């Protein structure tokens, strides 16, 4: 018994000393020696892609969020389905997800320059940082050293990503599971000031909200009629018609605090956006982000860094994928 105990203590001591070698903290300028141009290549790839399609930065920022909330920031969102498993990207919660070609383009250039060195997970994080900077003028340093995971399952996305009809309690719980606070939830939601949304993500608010109100009363009627003109009434037989509308009709490619002003004037697009103004738990935070845009911007930068560290694989964990869409052999 005593011997077994000694063995146990020894075993845990061993684990304690070995584990720092297996995992390591993320670092600033992680590729300084191994691939000094990595971040420059990502940035120029995004600038080029954006010149052709102004929606690219929004797509890339969302990609980082959807990556980090499912199995941590491990590029699991990039993996394609295999004959055995449907991947995260097939989940309804990932409707409209994009930006994959831009990540592929950056990865191809980086592989040519320094093979087997830069993870797909870091490329997504760099890309999101540049997207935020290019659309909002908000800059933060991204730490590097994330490694790529090997698993991507459709069910994990459905379980871990928030739904557009969640109320504040449900949103709070969803973010808390990832170690993010209610304030970080409100701060990060401000990114719904850029990008587009499919009608199907909110059309229930326009036509069939509940038994008493066909239209969600927390949406101002002028905005609801504007949206009804763009979004046809959903029909039972799936006609496949699902147009997209901008989150912020005024400045759709500018990341700013206009999102919060829209909420205050009851022009939030998603139910999960508008609840942040309707609930007493978060209303004051929304008000403060309207009044103090630069304070919001710096909170946004910190919250992005925090989000980018969720359950990361580091050190010798995971792998450096050769092709971001498939795991290495
Ligand atoms: C708080 C809970 C959130 C919910 C329920 C939510 C839900 C959604 C939905 C339903 C869409 C539109 C999908 C479509 O119909 O095409 C969307 C788009 C988007 N989301 Fe969120 N989101 C949330 C938080 C976030 C966060 C934290 C970020 C990033 C930090 C983010 C970034 C984006 C971006 C940039 C778009 C536009 C994408 C594009 O134009 O390609 N969202 N979100
Ligand atoms: C430009 O964007 C369109 C879609 O917006 C895409 O189909 C096309 O492949 C892009 N071209 C380049 C060179 O990236
Ligand atoms: C939020 O939704 C959950 C699940 O539907 C419900 O139990 C809860 O009462 C709701 N909370 C609020 C504040 O509406
Ligand atoms: C419909 O929604 C309104 C506003 O959220 C709410 O006050 C009301 O109780 C709901 N009615 C039903 C029948 O669910």
Coordinates of C-alpha atoms and ligand atoms in Angstrom, one line a residue:
X1 CA 0.0 0.0 0.0
X2 CA 2.8 2.4 1.0
X3 CA 4.7 1.4 -2.1
X4 CA 1.7 2.1 -4.2
X5 CA 1.3 5.5 -2.6
X6 CA 5.0 6.4 -3.3
X7 CA 4.4 5.3 -6.9
X8 CA 1.3 7.6 -7.1
X9 CA 3.2 10.6 -5.7
X10 CA 6.1 9.9 -8.1
X11 CA 3.7 9.6 -11.0
X12 CA 2.1 12.9 -10.3
X13 CA 5.5 14.6 -9.7
X14 CA 6.6 13.3 -13.1
X15 CA 3.4 14.6 -14.8
X16 CA 4.0 17.9 -13.1
X17 CA 7.5 18.3 -14.5
X18 CA 6.8 16.9 -17.9
X19 CA 3.6 18.8 -18.7
X20 CA 5.3 22.3 -19.2
X21 CA 7.2 20.7 -22.1
X22 CA 4.0 19.4 -23.6
X23 CA 2.1 22.7 -23.4
X24 CA 3.4 26.2 -23.2
X25 CA 1.9 29.7 -23.0
X26 CA 1.2 31.6 -26.2
X27 CA 3.9 34.1 -27.1
X28 CA 4.2 37.5 -28.8
X29 CA 6.2 37.3 -32.1
X30 CA 6.1 33.5 -31.8
X31 CA 7.4 33.0 -35.4
X32 CA 10.1 35.7 -35.2
X33 CA 12.9 33.2 -35.8
X34 CA 11.1 30.4 -37.5
X35 CA 8.9 32.3 -40.0
X36 CA 9.5 36.0 -39.7
X37 CA 7.2 37.0 -42.6
X38 CA 4.2 34.9 -41.4
X39 CA 2.2 37.8 -40.1
X40 CA 3.1 40.0 -43.0
X41 CA 1.9 37.3 -45.5
X42 CA -1.4 36.9 -43.7
X43 CA -2.0 40.7 -43.7
X44 CA -1.2 41.2 -47.4
X45 CA -3.4 38.2 -48.3
X46 CA -6.3 39.7 -46.5
X47 CA -5.7 43.2 -47.9
X48 CA -5.8 41.7 -51.4
X49 CA -8.9 39.6 -50.8
X50 CA -10.7 42.5 -49.3
X51 CA -10.0 44.7 -52.4
X52 CA -12.1 42.1 -54.3
X53 CA -14.7 41.4 -51.6
X54 CA -15.4 43.8 -48.8
X55 CA -17.1 41.1 -46.7
X56 CA -13.9 39.2 -46.1
X57 CA -12.9 40.8 -42.8
X58 CA -16.3 40.0 -41.3
X59 CA -16.1 36.4 -42.5
X60 CA -12.6 36.0 -40.9
X61 CA -13.6 37.5 -37.6
X62 CA -16.5 35.2 -37.3
X63 CA -14.3 32.3 -38.3
X64 CA -12.0 32.9 -35.3
X65 CA -15.0 33.1 -32.9
X66 CA -16.5 29.9 -34.3
X67 CA -13.1 28.2 -34.1
X68 CA -12.4 29.2 -30.5
X69 CA -15.9 28.2 -29.1
X70 CA -15.6 24.7 -30.4
X71 CA -12.7 22.6 -29.0
X72 CA -10.7 25.8 -28.4
X73 CA -8.8 27.8 -31.0
X74 CA -7.5 24.8 -32.9
X75 CA -8.6 25.4 -36.5
X76 CA -11.2 22.6 -36.2
X77 CA -13.6 24.9 -38.0
X78 CA -11.4 24.6 -41.2
X79 CA -11.5 20.8 -41.4
X80 CA -13.7 19.4 -44.2
X81 CA -16.1 16.5 -43.6
X82 CA -14.6 13.0 -44.1
X83 CA -16.5 9.8 -45.2
X84 CA -16.9 8.9 -41.5
X85 CA -17.7 12.3 -39.9
X86 CA -19.5 15.4 -40.9
X87 CA -17.4 18.4 -39.8
X88 CA -18.3 21.5 -37.7
X89 CA -18.8 23.6 -40.8
X90 CA -21.9 21.6 -41.7
X91 CA -23.7 22.7 -38.6
X92 CA -26.7 25.1 -38.9
X93 CA -24.9 27.3 -36.3
X94 CA -22.3 27.8 -39.0
X95 CA -24.7 29.0 -41.6
X96 CA -23.1 31.6 -43.9
X97 CA -19.6 30.9 -42.5
X98 CA -16.9 31.8 -45.0
X99 CA -13.3 33.0 -45.5
X100 CA -11.9 29.5 -46.0
X101 CA -10.3 30.4 -49.4
X102 CA -8.5 33.4 -47.9
X103 CA -7.0 31.2 -45.1
X104 CA -6.1 28.6 -47.7
X105 CA -4.3 31.3 -49.8
X106 CA -2.4 32.6 -46.8
X107 CA -1.4 29.1 -45.7
X108 CA -0.2 28.2 -49.2
X109 CA 2.1 31.2 -49.4
X110 CA 3.4 30.6 -45.8
X111 CA 4.0 26.9 -46.6
X112 CA 6.1 27.8 -49.6
X113 CA 8.2 30.2 -47.5
X114 CA 8.5 28.1 -44.3
X115 CA 6.9 24.7 -44.5
X116 CA 5.5 22.8 -41.5
X117 CA 5.9 25.8 -39.1
X118 CA 2.9 28.0 -38.9
X119 CA -0.4 26.5 -37.6
X120 CA -3.8 27.1 -39.2
X121 CA -5.1 28.2 -35.8
X122 CA -2.6 31.0 -35.6
X123 CA -3.3 32.0 -39.2
X124 CA -7.0 32.4 -38.2
X125 CA -6.1 34.5 -35.2
X126 CA -3.7 36.7 -37.2
X127 CA -6.4 37.1 -39.9
X128 CA -9.1 38.1 -37.3
X129 CA -6.7 40.6 -35.7
X130 CA -6.0 42.2 -39.2
X131 CA -9.7 42.2 -40.0
X132 CA -10.5 44.1 -36.9
X133 CA -7.7 46.5 -37.6
X134 CA -8.7 47.1 -41.2
X135 CA -12.4 47.6 -40.5
X136 CA -12.3 49.3 -37.1
X137 CA -8.9 50.8 -36.7
X138 CA -8.7 48.7 -33.5
X139 CA -5.3 47.1 -33.0
X140 CA -4.1 44.5 -30.6
X141 CA -1.1 42.1 -30.6
X142 CA -1.9 38.5 -31.2
X143 CA 0.0 35.9 -29.4
X144 CA 1.2 32.9 -31.4
X145 CA 1.9 29.3 -30.7
X146 CA -1.5 27.7 -31.2
X147 CA -1.4 24.2 -32.7
X148 CA -4.0 22.5 -34.9
X149 CA -6.4 19.9 -33.6
X150 CA -7.4 16.7 -35.5
X151 CA -11.1 16.5 -34.7
X152 CA -14.1 18.3 -36.2
X153 CA -17.6 17.1 -35.5
X154 CA -20.8 18.7 -36.6
X155 CA -22.5 18.0 -33.2
X156 CA -19.8 19.9 -31.3
X157 CA -20.6 23.1 -33.2
X158 CA -24.3 22.8 -32.5
X159 CA -23.6 22.2 -28.8
X160 CA -21.1 25.0 -28.3
X161 CA -22.1 27.9 -30.5
X162 CA -24.8 30.3 -29.3
X163 CA -28.2 30.4 -31.2
X164 CA -29.6 33.6 -32.6
X165 CA -32.7 33.1 -30.5
X166 CA -30.9 32.7 -27.2
X167 CA -32.0 35.1 -24.4
X168 CA -29.4 36.9 -22.2
X169 CA -29.4 34.1 -19.6
X170 CA -28.6 31.5 -22.3
X171 CA -26.0 33.7 -23.9
X172 CA -24.4 34.4 -20.6
X173 CA -24.2 30.7 -19.8
X174 CA -22.8 29.9 -23.2
X175 CA -20.0 32.4 -22.8
X176 CA -19.3 31.5 -19.2
X177 CA -18.7 27.9 -20.3
X178 CA -15.8 29.4 -22.4
X179 CA -14.5 31.5 -19.5
X180 CA -15.9 34.7 -21.0
X181 CA -17.8 37.2 -18.8
X182 CA -21.2 38.9 -19.5
X183 CA -19.4 42.1 -20.2
X184 CA -17.1 40.4 -22.7
X185 CA -20.3 39.0 -24.4
X186 CA -21.7 42.5 -24.7
X187 CA -18.3 43.9 -25.9
X188 CA -17.7 41.2 -28.5
X189 CA -21.3 41.3 -29.8
X190 CA -20.4 44.8 -31.1
X191 CA -18.8 43.1 -34.0
X192 CA -22.3 42.6 -35.5
X193 CA -21.6 46.1 -36.8
X194 CA -20.0 44.5 -39.9
X195 CA -21.0 41.7 -42.1
X196 CA -24.1 40.1 -43.4
X197 CA -26.9 37.8 -42.1
X198 CA -29.3 35.4 -43.8
X199 CA -32.9 36.3 -43.5
X200 CA -33.6 32.8 -42.0
X201 CA -31.6 33.8 -38.9
X202 CA -34.2 36.4 -37.9
X203 CA -37.3 36.2 -40.1
X204 CA -39.3 34.7 -37.3
X205 CA -39.0 38.1 -35.7
X206 CA -40.8 39.6 -38.7
X207 CA -43.6 37.2 -39.4
X208 CA -44.3 34.7 -36.6
X209 CA -42.7 35.8 -33.4
X210 CA -45.3 34.4 -31.0
X211 CA -49.0 33.8 -30.5
X212 CA -49.7 37.4 -29.4
X213 CA -47.2 39.3 -31.7
X214 CA -46.6 38.3 -35.3
X215 CA -43.7 40.8 -35.2
X216 CA -41.3 41.0 -32.3
X217 CA -42.3 44.1 -30.4
X218 CA -38.7 44.8 -29.4
X219 CA -38.0 45.7 -33.1
X220 CA -39.2 49.1 -34.3
X221 CA -41.8 48.8 -37.0
X222 CA -40.0 50.9 -39.6
X223 CA -37.0 48.6 -39.4
X224 CA -39.3 45.5 -39.5
X225 CA -40.9 46.7 -42.7
X226 CA -37.6 47.5 -44.3
X227 CA -36.5 43.9 -43.5
X228 CA -39.8 42.4 -44.7
X229 CA -39.2 44.1 -48.0
X230 CA -35.9 42.3 -48.3
X231 CA -36.8 39.0 -46.7
X232 CA -39.8 36.9 -48.0
X233 CA -42.1 35.2 -45.6
X234 CA -40.7 31.8 -44.8
X235 CA -42.6 29.0 -46.5
X236 CA -43.0 25.5 -45.3
X237 CA -41.7 23.9 -48.4
X238 CA -38.1 24.9 -48.5
X239 CA -37.9 27.1 -51.5
X240 CA -34.2 27.7 -51.0
X241 CA -34.6 31.5 -51.2
X242 CA -32.7 33.0 -48.3
X243 CA -31.4 36.5 -49.1
X244 CA -28.7 38.3 -47.0
X245 CA -28.9 41.7 -45.4
X246 CA -26.2 43.8 -43.7
X247 CA -26.1 43.8 -39.9
X248 CA -25.6 47.6 -40.0
X249 CA -27.3 49.2 -43.1
X250 CA -25.5 52.5 -42.5
X251 CA -21.8 51.5 -42.3
X252 CA -21.8 47.7 -43.1
X253 CA -18.0 47.5 -43.5
X254 CA -17.0 49.8 -40.6
X255 CA -16.5 48.2 -37.2
X256 CA -17.7 50.8 -34.8
X257 CA -20.1 51.2 -31.8
X258 CA -23.0 51.9 -34.1
X259 CA -24.2 48.4 -33.2
X260 CA -25.1 49.6 -29.7
X261 CA -26.9 52.7 -31.0
X262 CA -29.0 50.4 -33.2
X263 CA -30.0 48.3 -30.2
X264 CA -31.1 51.5 -28.4
X265 CA -33.3 52.5 -31.3
X266 CA -34.7 48.9 -31.4
X267 CA -32.9 48.1 -34.7
X268 CA -31.0 45.1 -33.5
X269 CA -31.0 42.4 -36.3
X270 CA -30.9 39.2 -34.3
X271 CA -33.1 38.4 -31.3
X272 CA -29.8 37.7 -29.5
X273 CA -28.6 41.2 -30.3
X274 CA -31.7 43.1 -29.2
X275 CA -32.0 41.3 -25.9
X276 CA -28.8 43.0 -24.8
X277 CA -30.7 46.3 -24.7
X278 CA -34.0 44.7 -23.4
X279 CA -32.5 43.0 -20.4
X280 CA -31.7 44.9 -17.3
X281 CA -28.6 42.6 -16.9
X282 CA -26.9 44.2 -19.9
X283 CA -28.7 47.4 -20.8
X284 CA -26.3 49.7 -18.9
X285 CA -23.3 48.1 -20.6
X286 CA -24.9 48.9 -24.0
X287 CA -25.5 52.4 -22.9
X288 CA -21.9 52.8 -21.8
X289 CA -20.6 51.5 -25.1
X290 CA -22.7 54.2 -26.9
X291 CA -21.3 56.9 -24.7
X292 CA -17.7 55.8 -24.6
X293 CA -16.6 54.5 -28.0
X294 CA -12.9 54.4 -27.3
X295 CA -13.4 52.5 -24.0
X296 CA -15.4 50.0 -26.0
X297 CA -12.7 49.7 -28.6
X298 CA -10.0 48.8 -26.0
X299 CA -12.4 46.4 -24.2
X300 CA -13.0 44.8 -27.6
X301 CA -9.3 44.4 -28.2
X302 CA -8.8 42.7 -24.8
X303 CA -11.8 40.5 -25.2
X304 CA -10.5 39.3 -28.6
X305 CA -7.2 38.4 -27.1
X306 CA -9.0 36.5 -24.3
X307 CA -11.2 34.7 -26.8
X308 CA -8.1 33.8 -28.8
X309 CA -6.7 31.9 -25.9
X310 CA -9.6 29.6 -25.2
X311 CA -8.4 26.0 -24.7
X312 CA -5.5 26.4 -27.1
X313 CA -3.2 23.5 -27.9
X314 CA 0.5 24.4 -27.5
X315 CA 3.9 23.0 -27.2
X316 CA 3.9 19.4 -28.6
X317 CA 0.1 19.1 -28.5
X318 CA -1.8 18.7 -31.8
X319 CA 0.0 19.3 -35.0
X320 CA 1.0 21.8 -37.6
X321 CA -1.4 21.0 -40.4
X322 CA 0.0 21.0 -43.9
X323 CA -3.4 21.7 -45.5
X324 CA -5.8 23.5 -43.3
X325 CA -8.8 21.5 -44.5
X326 CA -7.4 18.0 -43.7
X327 CA -5.4 16.5 -40.8
X328 CA -1.9 15.3 -41.5
X329 CA -1.4 11.6 -42.2
Ligands
LIG1 C1 -23.4 36.5 -28.8 C2 -23.8 35.5 -29.5 C3 -23.7 35.4 -31.0 C4 -24.7 34.9 -31.8 C5 -26.0 34.3 -31.4 C6 -24.3 35.1 -33.2 C7 -25.0 34.7 -34.3 C8 -24.7 35.1 -35.6 C9 -25.5 34.9 -36.7 C10 -26.9 34.1 -36.7 C11 -24.9 35.4 -37.8 C12 -25.5 35.4 -39.3 C13 -25.3 34.1 -39.9 C14 -26.1 34.1 -41.2 O1 -27.3 34.0 -41.2 O2 -25.5 34.2 -42.3 C15 -23.7 36.0 -37.4 C16 -22.8 36.7 -38.2 C17 -21.6 37.2 -37.7 N1 -21.1 37.1 -36.5 FE1 -22.1 36.5 -34.8 N2 -23.0 35.8 -33.2 C18 -22.7 36.0 -31.9 C19 -21.5 36.5 -31.5 C20 -20.4 36.8 -32.3 C21 -19.1 37.1 -31.9 C22 -18.6 37.0 -30.4 C23 -18.4 37.4 -33.0 C24 -16.9 37.7 -33.1 C25 -16.1 38.1 -32.2 C26 -19.3 37.3 -34.1 C27 -19.0 37.7 -35.4 C28 -19.9 37.7 -36.5 C29 -19.6 38.3 -37.7 C30 -18.4 39.1 -38.1 C31 -20.7 38.0 -38.6 C32 -20.9 38.4 -40.0 C33 -20.3 37.3 -40.9 C34 -20.2 37.6 -42.4 O3 -20.7 38.7 -42.8 O4 -19.6 36.8 -43.1 N3 -20.5 37.0 -33.6 N4 -23.6 35.8 -36.0
LIG2 C1 -13.6 37.8 -55.9 O1 -14.8 37.6 -55.1 C2 -15.7 36.7 -55.7 C3 -16.9 36.7 -54.7 O2 -17.1 37.9 -54.1 C4 -15.1 35.4 -55.9 O3 -16.1 34.5 -56.5 C5 -13.8 35.4 -56.7 O4 -13.2 34.2 -56.7 C6 -12.9 36.4 -56.1 N1 -11.7 36.6 -56.9 C7 -10.5 36.6 -56.4 C8 -9.4 36.8 -57.3 O5 -10.3 36.4 -55.2
LIG3 C1 -34.3 32.2 -21.2 O1 -34.6 31.0 -21.8 C2 -34.7 29.9 -21.0 C3 -34.9 28.6 -21.8 O2 -35.9 28.8 -22.7 C4 -35.8 30.0 -19.9 O3 -35.8 29.0 -19.1 C5 -35.5 31.3 -19.2 O4 -36.6 31.6 -18.3 C6 -35.3 32.5 -20.1 N1 -34.9 33.7 -19.3 C7 -35.3 34.9 -19.5 C8 -34.7 35.9 -18.6 O5 -36.2 35.1 -20.3
LIG4 C1 -44.9 37.3 -26.8 O1 -43.7 38.1 -26.7 C2 -43.9 39.2 -25.8 C3 -42.7 40.1 -25.9 O2 -41.6 39.4 -25.7 C4 -44.2 38.7 -24.4 O3 -44.4 39.8 -23.5 C5 -45.4 37.8 -24.5 O4 -45.6 37.2 -23.2 C6 -45.3 36.7 -25.5 N1 -46.6 36.0 -25.7 C7 -46.7 34.7 -25.7 C8 -48.1 34.2 -25.9 O5 -45.7 34.0 -25.7

